[in-house]
């Protein structure tokens, strides 16, 4: 809502010194979001005057037609002689009154005006357009004024070019502030000044000879006022003051009848509709649409109506979507000028509708037809049903005043009975909500200020004013009191929060993982969860793979990426690619986040019940809500490319390898306190020979290794890019192993090395498992320190060298004991994996 | 050692003459002094202190002296040998020090050589900033609650007093799911608040809910369709707006320093009543840039205040939807975007840097923020 200060002052006698900024500050404190104060004409300087076009010489030798005009500007130029002005616009004629800016003036920009040579003539100023004067962007042509103004009259004042305009973002609860009336009310309270309510005007009582109206749906329309005006001059134009106020409020002047309805809507908040009476067939009827009915609305669009749409109809069918937009067939006709006689024909008899419609119905129709009109915006937020008669009267008065019409005596006013809604509230509830003592007297006074009637002592029975349909609950009334007493005056206290237990295990784990991975040289990223088919194709994920079953967004940001991720890899690899593209070629990234999986979900997926809100849902109902959701497990993923250890003065570079990816998984498992078993696997998108499946016990929890070269190529990644992804929920499903305090033996360690030759296909993990099993309890630790392939061990075989450390808890081991344990380990390896000692 | 020889006059034993002993000692001292390294010193030691050195030989001669002369000769030779030993030890210390100094010089390296060998890692500032916030509130006794990102509409809207026709519902730029009814990408973490209330048998409930939320905005310098929010919910007996204000004040002091406070401005949210917009004193200029064109403040655009987000007293209708008696309990709640706070707290100028995952952006934030 844009509120010109000059207009606002009509209803509140603000002290002359109060600026737009001052008023903004006060209204913000009272809860109106005044986003800014526009200074109109701040850098404007005259002389800017009314001119009378005396002569026009058409200059045709230029690329575009140019006019050289003589304009009478009265005494404004000091000489009384006509001004010579060059003008490129053509929408004016000899005899017209125009706005002339004279040399020495400054137009908004700032744009100083001087006499200058142009098109071979001297132009002593300019004939102005609305745009040049900062009046609006919609007119390129110059302003042609009504003929009654004298040349030389100051146009800055005439056009009200200097003003301040408050720009208010009206929240959904404050529909009444979508009007000067509402903002004036808040301003009056904020400055503790009286309000001149524009709705308090004389209105004749309803009678039976007004325009015929039938309301068939009183639930959708609880008030319908109709008035008629005859003898309207079709040639009459909106007066400048009205056009200017409409413009400053952010709307466009269109035609007199439409301007009057808009003007009254801005003033009182009541949307009006004006019909050409000759175009209405019979009585006006308010009813719901029949399915399939059609209506061409004012914007020229043919709309198919929904059975829920509330309509204004006549005998021939729909003439408007109630409260949203009128129909094209009954709109006020554009005036037509007879070229011979100069006579203007058009609408001369007008019916004014001022009705009140159910907010929900209007909101739905506006959304359904994508018509967020000014009227719908107001009805949706709630307008004052009691202002209908005054608004209709105001429109009638203006038609009489500026269009020469005659008001007909008939006043139609259909009122659906509705109970008075009042709220009982403990007088000290505002105190208890605020945590500050206001006292009953203040509470009552503040409620009365906003228009409530208040009775009672300890318990107040409060009847909100008709323009505040948002005041329905005790807390709504508390807000009124507290905001008017000033949020800034609230004390600052701390509640006694019961002792807490800190983070949950899962939350602590995610922190540990983040710290551990970052400490090992990886950088955390948080990627968007949006993916498309293309990346799944590039990853080589085949149809039928659960990662292909995605949750799809109906209105995605990009139609290339309409799905939610089923794996973290697309985002991670995208970020990797971006980093490499920007020149960071050695890069390791990780992400902790949710993926969205529909495999393993119930048939109720996506179909959550619509539960009531007047009671707590049952356990079953809550379960139904959850059953409608996809699985959203937490995962951790990492990707690696380039060097882990760059070339330096210390030696050769070391690349990130599949082993780092597996190690990252181990780092995560260590943080989680679980032990990870690594098995050779083949799993898309990993390299078939370099892919580790990661298990906790027999539960598969993820994969790690080098990516498939084809994937690397299709995603344009650095060669030998590696990746890891683990499901954190699965990883921690069994719970962490609680660390037992180890018994530290202080007896000496016995170290024995052993080199075993095994078949190349034998996995190191199996050899290690055999050695551990065979070595028994004396084995303290075991470490593989060399892998060798070569002639001496034979084709297709390899040598694995281990350092075994033995120690007993209670004694120094003898050489024989250590050797026996070693031999037993070797024997087990021989049995399980066919290992032989390297000679 | 030979037996005493009584047939010789002691003074006649040449080697034991005082001047001879003195000479031998001086020779030894001179040899030590002349030794320029530890090897030479060792040679001098063998020559002058070894078993076959003149002084050692002279010492053997003492036995041949008559008893009366033994004591004096022994004393003389012993003193000489003692002096030699001492001189040797002193010279050895000297030479060892010289050697050590030389070796250390030889072993010197250029310690300014760069060692950018271990890969550098870092955590995302959105993560660490959320953690910092969680720490502030867990220290106060709150717990951290989490919930799903794809959420039932009832939990995201209806239970929060945003019925299907609520005007505020259509302004949330919601991502809807295909072929789904009543399931959306959550537009705020408020659904977690509802879940927390439903999970508690009875208040008190004090939770903070951080998490990712979704609004269908295009990514630009100040918007992102996927962002992080932190919301707080407290429901207990007798909670007031003053408690809300105090909690906010405590939070901004914890995050932005002593003396920073908040201000509330009336606003509207369906899930709170009364509702407020919360601002904090600009932690950079502390309001001194207001009306002071010589000292403009980029952080608050010289407004003196920085907008944080929305807050208010939990709408009793929300409590009712969760089965909590609004006559017995009241609550307060607030919520704000972490990205925005990160941007003004750390002077981040472009939202895209936060979301694109460029390691050059993340690394400077380290492990904590």
mmCIF file with all atom_site columns, N, CA and C in Angstrom, chain B residues 273-312:
data_model
loop_
_atom_site.group_PDB
_atom_site.id
_atom_site.type_symbol
_atom_site.label_atom_id
_atom_site.label_alt_id
_atom_site.label_comp_id
_atom_site.label_asym_id
_atom_site.label_entity_id
_atom_site.label_seq_id
_atom_site.pdbx_PDB_ins_code
_atom_site.Cartn_x
_atom_site.Cartn_y
_atom_site.Cartn_z
_atom_site.occupancy
_atom_site.B_iso_or_equiv
_atom_site.pdbx_formal_charge
_atom_site.auth_seq_id
_atom_site.auth_comp_id
_atom_site.auth_asym_id
_atom_site.auth_atom_id
_atom_site.pdbx_PDB_model_num
ATOM 1   N N  . UNK B 1 273 ? 1.477  -15.234 18.029 1.00 0.00 ? 273 UNK B N  1
ATOM 2   C CA . UNK B 1 273 ? 0.554  -14.147 18.335 1.00 0.00 ? 273 UNK B CA 1
ATOM 3   C C  . UNK B 1 273 ? 0.734  -13.793 19.795 1.00 0.00 ? 273 UNK B C  1
ATOM 4   N N  . UNK B 1 274 ? 1.228  -12.649 20.132 1.00 0.00 ? 274 UNK B N  1
ATOM 5   C CA . UNK B 1 274 ? 1.744  -11.592 19.263 1.00 0.00 ? 274 UNK B CA 1
ATOM 6   C C  . UNK B 1 274 ? 2.979  -12.042 18.475 1.00 0.00 ? 274 UNK B C  1
ATOM 7   N N  . UNK B 1 275 ? 3.185  -11.366 17.337 1.00 0.00 ? 275 UNK B N  1
ATOM 8   C CA . UNK B 1 275 ? 4.326  -11.663 16.475 1.00 0.00 ? 275 UNK B CA 1
ATOM 9   C C  . UNK B 1 275 ? 5.223  -10.441 16.379 1.00 0.00 ? 275 UNK B C  1
ATOM 10  N N  . UNK B 1 276 ? 6.478  -10.706 16.059 1.00 0.00 ? 276 UNK B N  1
ATOM 11  C CA . UNK B 1 276 ? 7.413  -9.581  15.933 1.00 0.00 ? 276 UNK B CA 1
ATOM 12  C C  . UNK B 1 276 ? 8.505  -9.908  14.926 1.00 0.00 ? 276 UNK B C  1
ATOM 13  N N  . UNK B 1 277 ? 9.035  -8.854  14.394 1.00 0.00 ? 277 UNK B N  1
ATOM 14  C CA . UNK B 1 277 ? 10.250 -8.926  13.582 1.00 0.00 ? 277 UNK B CA 1
ATOM 15  C C  . UNK B 1 277 ? 11.373 -8.582  14.548 1.00 0.00 ? 277 UNK B C  1
ATOM 16  N N  . UNK B 1 278 ? 12.498 -9.307  14.466 1.00 0.00 ? 278 UNK B N  1
ATOM 17  C CA . UNK B 1 278 ? 13.567 -8.982  15.412 1.00 0.00 ? 278 UNK B CA 1
ATOM 18  C C  . UNK B 1 278 ? 14.762 -8.396  14.693 1.00 0.00 ? 278 UNK B C  1
ATOM 19  N N  . UNK B 1 279 ? 15.300 -7.340  15.275 1.00 0.00 ? 279 UNK B N  1
ATOM 20  C CA . UNK B 1 279 ? 16.510 -6.694  14.768 1.00 0.00 ? 279 UNK B CA 1
ATOM 21  C C  . UNK B 1 279 ? 17.546 -6.746  15.874 1.00 0.00 ? 279 UNK B C  1
ATOM 22  N N  . UNK B 1 280 ? 18.824 -6.682  15.483 1.00 0.00 ? 280 UNK B N  1
ATOM 23  C CA . UNK B 1 280 ? 19.866 -6.547  16.501 1.00 0.00 ? 280 UNK B CA 1
ATOM 24  C C  . UNK B 1 280 ? 20.668 -5.285  16.230 1.00 0.00 ? 280 UNK B C  1
ATOM 25  N N  . UNK B 1 281 ? 21.223 -4.731  17.293 1.00 0.00 ? 281 UNK B N  1
ATOM 26  C CA . UNK B 1 281 ? 22.113 -3.580  17.138 1.00 0.00 ? 281 UNK B CA 1
ATOM 27  C C  . UNK B 1 281 ? 23.255 -3.993  16.213 1.00 0.00 ? 281 UNK B C  1
ATOM 28  N N  . UNK B 1 282 ? 23.602 -3.138  15.280 1.00 0.00 ? 282 UNK B N  1
ATOM 29  C CA . UNK B 1 282 ? 24.710 -3.460  14.373 1.00 0.00 ? 282 UNK B CA 1
ATOM 30  C C  . UNK B 1 282 ? 25.983 -3.643  15.190 1.00 0.00 ? 282 UNK B C  1
ATOM 31  N N  . UNK B 1 283 ? 26.579 -4.838  15.056 1.00 0.00 ? 283 UNK B N  1
ATOM 32  C CA . UNK B 1 283 ? 27.749 -5.141  15.883 1.00 0.00 ? 283 UNK B CA 1
ATOM 33  C C  . UNK B 1 283 ? 29.002 -4.453  15.354 1.00 0.00 ? 283 UNK B C  1
ATOM 34  N N  . UNK B 1 284 ? 28.932 -3.879  14.168 1.00 0.00 ? 284 UNK B N  1
ATOM 35  C CA . UNK B 1 284 ? 30.107 -3.190  13.610 1.00 0.00 ? 284 UNK B CA 1
ATOM 36  C C  . UNK B 1 284 ? 30.120 -1.741  14.077 1.00 0.00 ? 284 UNK B C  1
ATOM 37  N N  . UNK B 1 285 ? 29.049 -1.009  13.787 1.00 0.00 ? 285 UNK B N  1
ATOM 38  C CA . UNK B 1 285 ? 29.061 0.429   14.119 1.00 0.00 ? 285 UNK B CA 1
ATOM 39  C C  . UNK B 1 285 ? 28.334 0.718   15.423 1.00 0.00 ? 285 UNK B C  1
ATOM 40  N N  . UNK B 1 286 ? 27.617 -0.253  15.931 1.00 0.00 ? 286 UNK B N  1
ATOM 41  C CA . UNK B 1 286 ? 26.821 -0.098  17.153 1.00 0.00 ? 286 UNK B CA 1
ATOM 42  C C  . UNK B 1 286 ? 25.924 1.132   17.086 1.00 0.00 ? 286 UNK B C  1
ATOM 43  N N  . UNK B 1 287 ? 25.444 1.392   15.888 1.00 0.00 ? 287 UNK B N  1
ATOM 44  C CA . UNK B 1 287 ? 24.486 2.481   15.724 1.00 0.00 ? 287 UNK B CA 1
ATOM 45  C C  . UNK B 1 287 ? 25.120 3.832   15.461 1.00 0.00 ? 287 UNK B C  1
ATOM 46  N N  . UNK B 1 288 ? 26.459 3.877   15.489 1.00 0.00 ? 288 UNK B N  1
ATOM 47  C CA . UNK B 1 288 ? 27.097 5.190   15.363 1.00 0.00 ? 288 UNK B CA 1
ATOM 48  C C  . UNK B 1 288 ? 27.092 5.731   13.939 1.00 0.00 ? 288 UNK B C  1
ATOM 49  N N  . UNK B 1 289 ? 26.737 4.872   12.970 1.00 0.00 ? 289 UNK B N  1
ATOM 50  C CA . UNK B 1 289 ? 26.716 5.353   11.594 1.00 0.00 ? 289 UNK B CA 1
ATOM 51  C C  . UNK B 1 289 ? 25.411 6.062   11.260 1.00 0.00 ? 289 UNK B C  1
ATOM 52  N N  . UNK B 1 290 ? 24.426 5.935   12.144 1.00 0.00 ? 290 UNK B N  1
ATOM 53  C CA . UNK B 1 290 ? 23.110 6.520   11.838 1.00 0.00 ? 290 UNK B CA 1
ATOM 54  C C  . UNK B 1 290 ? 23.217 8.046   11.821 1.00 0.00 ? 290 UNK B C  1
ATOM 55  N N  . UNK B 1 291 ? 22.817 8.627   10.719 1.00 0.00 ? 291 UNK B N  1
ATOM 56  C CA . UNK B 1 291 ? 22.863 10.080  10.575 1.00 0.00 ? 291 UNK B CA 1
ATOM 57  C C  . UNK B 1 291 ? 24.267 10.636  10.610 1.00 0.00 ? 291 UNK B C  1
ATOM 58  N N  . UNK B 1 292 ? 25.232 9.782   10.277 1.00 0.00 ? 292 UNK B N  1
ATOM 59  C CA . UNK B 1 292 ? 26.631 10.198  10.351 1.00 0.00 ? 292 UNK B CA 1
ATOM 60  C C  . UNK B 1 292 ? 27.307 9.831   9.034  1.00 0.00 ? 292 UNK B C  1
ATOM 61  N N  . UNK B 1 293 ? 27.095 10.665  8.004  1.00 0.00 ? 293 UNK B N  1
ATOM 62  C CA . UNK B 1 293 ? 27.561 10.294  6.652  1.00 0.00 ? 293 UNK B CA 1
ATOM 63  C C  . UNK B 1 293 ? 29.076 10.139  6.556  1.00 0.00 ? 293 UNK B C  1
ATOM 64  N N  . UNK B 1 294 ? 29.813 10.686  7.530  1.00 0.00 ? 294 UNK B N  1
ATOM 65  C CA . UNK B 1 294 ? 31.279 10.549  7.497  1.00 0.00 ? 294 UNK B CA 1
ATOM 66  C C  . UNK B 1 294 ? 31.711 9.138   7.887  1.00 0.00 ? 294 UNK B C  1
ATOM 67  N N  . UNK B 1 295 ? 30.838 8.428   8.596  1.00 0.00 ? 295 UNK B N  1
ATOM 68  C CA . UNK B 1 295 ? 31.200 7.073   9.034  1.00 0.00 ? 295 UNK B CA 1
ATOM 69  C C  . UNK B 1 295 ? 30.155 6.077   8.594  1.00 0.00 ? 295 UNK B C  1
ATOM 70  N N  . UNK B 1 296 ? 29.999 5.910   7.289  1.00 0.00 ? 296 UNK B N  1
ATOM 71  C CA . UNK B 1 296 ? 28.958 4.984   6.832  1.00 0.00 ? 296 UNK B CA 1
ATOM 72  C C  . UNK B 1 296 ? 29.287 3.546   7.239  1.00 0.00 ? 296 UNK B C  1
ATOM 73  N N  . UNK B 1 297 ? 28.259 2.740   7.451  1.00 0.00 ? 297 UNK B N  1
ATOM 74  C CA . UNK B 1 297 ? 28.463 1.342   7.852  1.00 0.00 ? 297 UNK B CA 1
ATOM 75  C C  . UNK B 1 297 ? 27.889 0.436   6.778  1.00 0.00 ? 297 UNK B C  1
ATOM 76  N N  . UNK B 1 298 ? 28.735 -0.392  6.217  1.00 0.00 ? 298 UNK B N  1
ATOM 77  C CA . UNK B 1 298 ? 28.301 -1.306  5.156  1.00 0.00 ? 298 UNK B CA 1
ATOM 78  C C  . UNK B 1 298 ? 27.439 -2.426  5.708  1.00 0.00 ? 298 UNK B C  1
ATOM 79  N N  . UNK B 1 299 ? 27.743 -2.832  6.937  1.00 0.00 ? 299 UNK B N  1
ATOM 80  C CA . UNK B 1 299 ? 27.049 -3.996  7.486  1.00 0.00 ? 299 UNK B CA 1
ATOM 81  C C  . UNK B 1 299 ? 25.561 -3.731  7.681  1.00 0.00 ? 299 UNK B C  1
ATOM 82  N N  . UNK B 1 300 ? 25.225 -2.553  8.194  1.00 0.00 ? 300 UNK B N  1
ATOM 83  C CA . UNK B 1 300 ? 23.809 -2.268  8.469  1.00 0.00 ? 300 UNK B CA 1
ATOM 84  C C  . UNK B 1 300 ? 23.273 -1.213  7.522  1.00 0.00 ? 300 UNK B C  1
ATOM 85  N N  . UNK B 1 301 ? 24.010 -0.859  6.482  1.00 0.00 ? 301 UNK B N  1
ATOM 86  C CA . UNK B 1 301 ? 23.631 0.227   5.566  1.00 0.00 ? 301 UNK B CA 1
ATOM 87  C C  . UNK B 1 301 ? 23.321 1.493   6.356  1.00 0.00 ? 301 UNK B C  1
ATOM 88  N N  . UNK B 1 302 ? 24.095 1.710   7.406  1.00 0.00 ? 302 UNK B N  1
ATOM 89  C CA . UNK B 1 302 ? 23.927 2.891   8.268  1.00 0.00 ? 302 UNK B CA 1
ATOM 90  C C  . UNK B 1 302 ? 22.530 3.007   8.858  1.00 0.00 ? 302 UNK B C  1
ATOM 91  N N  . UNK B 1 303 ? 21.887 1.856   9.046  1.00 0.00 ? 303 UNK B N  1
ATOM 92  C CA . UNK B 1 303 ? 20.574 1.852   9.704  1.00 0.00 ? 303 UNK B CA 1
ATOM 93  C C  . UNK B 1 303 ? 20.740 1.700   11.215 1.00 0.00 ? 303 UNK B C  1
ATOM 94  N N  . UNK B 1 304 ? 21.903 1.176   11.633 1.00 0.00 ? 304 UNK B N  1
ATOM 95  C CA . UNK B 1 304 ? 22.114 0.953   13.058 1.00 0.00 ? 304 UNK B CA 1
ATOM 96  C C  . UNK B 1 304 ? 21.568 -0.366  13.562 1.00 0.00 ? 304 UNK B C  1
ATOM 97  N N  . UNK B 1 305 ? 20.670 -0.939  12.782 1.00 0.00 ? 305 UNK B N  1
ATOM 98  C CA . UNK B 1 305 ? 20.056 -2.209  13.163 1.00 0.00 ? 305 UNK B CA 1
ATOM 99  C C  . UNK B 1 305 ? 20.196 -3.216  12.028 1.00 0.00 ? 305 UNK B C  1
ATOM 100 N N  . UNK B 1 306 ? 20.277 -4.475  12.372 1.00 0.00 ? 306 UNK B N  1
ATOM 101 C CA . UNK B 1 306 ? 20.328 -5.536  11.372 1.00 0.00 ? 306 UNK B CA 1
ATOM 102 C C  . UNK B 1 306 ? 19.118 -6.440  11.594 1.00 0.00 ? 306 UNK B C  1
ATOM 103 N N  . UNK B 1 307 ? 18.389 -6.697  10.511 1.00 0.00 ? 307 UNK B N  1
ATOM 104 C CA . UNK B 1 307 ? 17.199 -7.523  10.616 1.00 0.00 ? 307 UNK B CA 1
ATOM 105 C C  . UNK B 1 307 ? 17.601 -8.986  10.757 1.00 0.00 ? 307 UNK B C  1
ATOM 106 N N  . UNK B 1 308 ? 17.016 -9.662  11.751 1.00 0.00 ? 308 UNK B N  1
ATOM 107 C CA . UNK B 1 308 ? 17.406 -11.063 11.992 1.00 0.00 ? 308 UNK B CA 1
ATOM 108 C C  . UNK B 1 308 ? 16.365 -12.063 11.508 1.00 0.00 ? 308 UNK B C  1
ATOM 109 N N  . UNK B 1 309 ? 15.098 -11.816 11.808 1.00 0.00 ? 309 UNK B N  1
ATOM 110 C CA . UNK B 1 309 ? 14.073 -12.791 11.438 1.00 0.00 ? 309 UNK B CA 1
ATOM 111 C C  . UNK B 1 309 ? 12.815 -12.539 12.224 1.00 0.00 ? 309 UNK B C  1
ATOM 112 N N  . UNK B 1 310 ? 11.970 -13.566 12.261 1.00 0.00 ? 310 UNK B N  1
ATOM 113 C CA . UNK B 1 310 ? 10.675 -13.406 12.899 1.00 0.00 ? 310 UNK B CA 1
ATOM 114 C C  . UNK B 1 310 ? 10.607 -14.134 14.231 1.00 0.00 ? 310 UNK B C  1
ATOM 115 N N  . UNK B 1 311 ? 9.684  -13.680 15.083 1.00 0.00 ? 311 UNK B N  1
ATOM 116 C CA . UNK B 1 311 ? 9.533  -14.325 16.382 1.00 0.00 ? 311 UNK B CA 1
ATOM 117 C C  . UNK B 1 311 ? 8.172  -13.985 16.959 1.00 0.00 ? 311 UNK B C  1
ATOM 118 N N  . UNK B 1 312 ? 7.892  -14.531 18.103 1.00 0.00 ? 312 UNK B N  1
ATOM 119 C CA . UNK B 1 312 ? 6.644  -14.190 18.766 1.00 0.00 ? 312 UNK B CA 1
ATOM 120 C C  . UNK B 1 312 ? 6.264  -15.222 19.804 1.00 0.00 ? 312 UNK B C  1
#
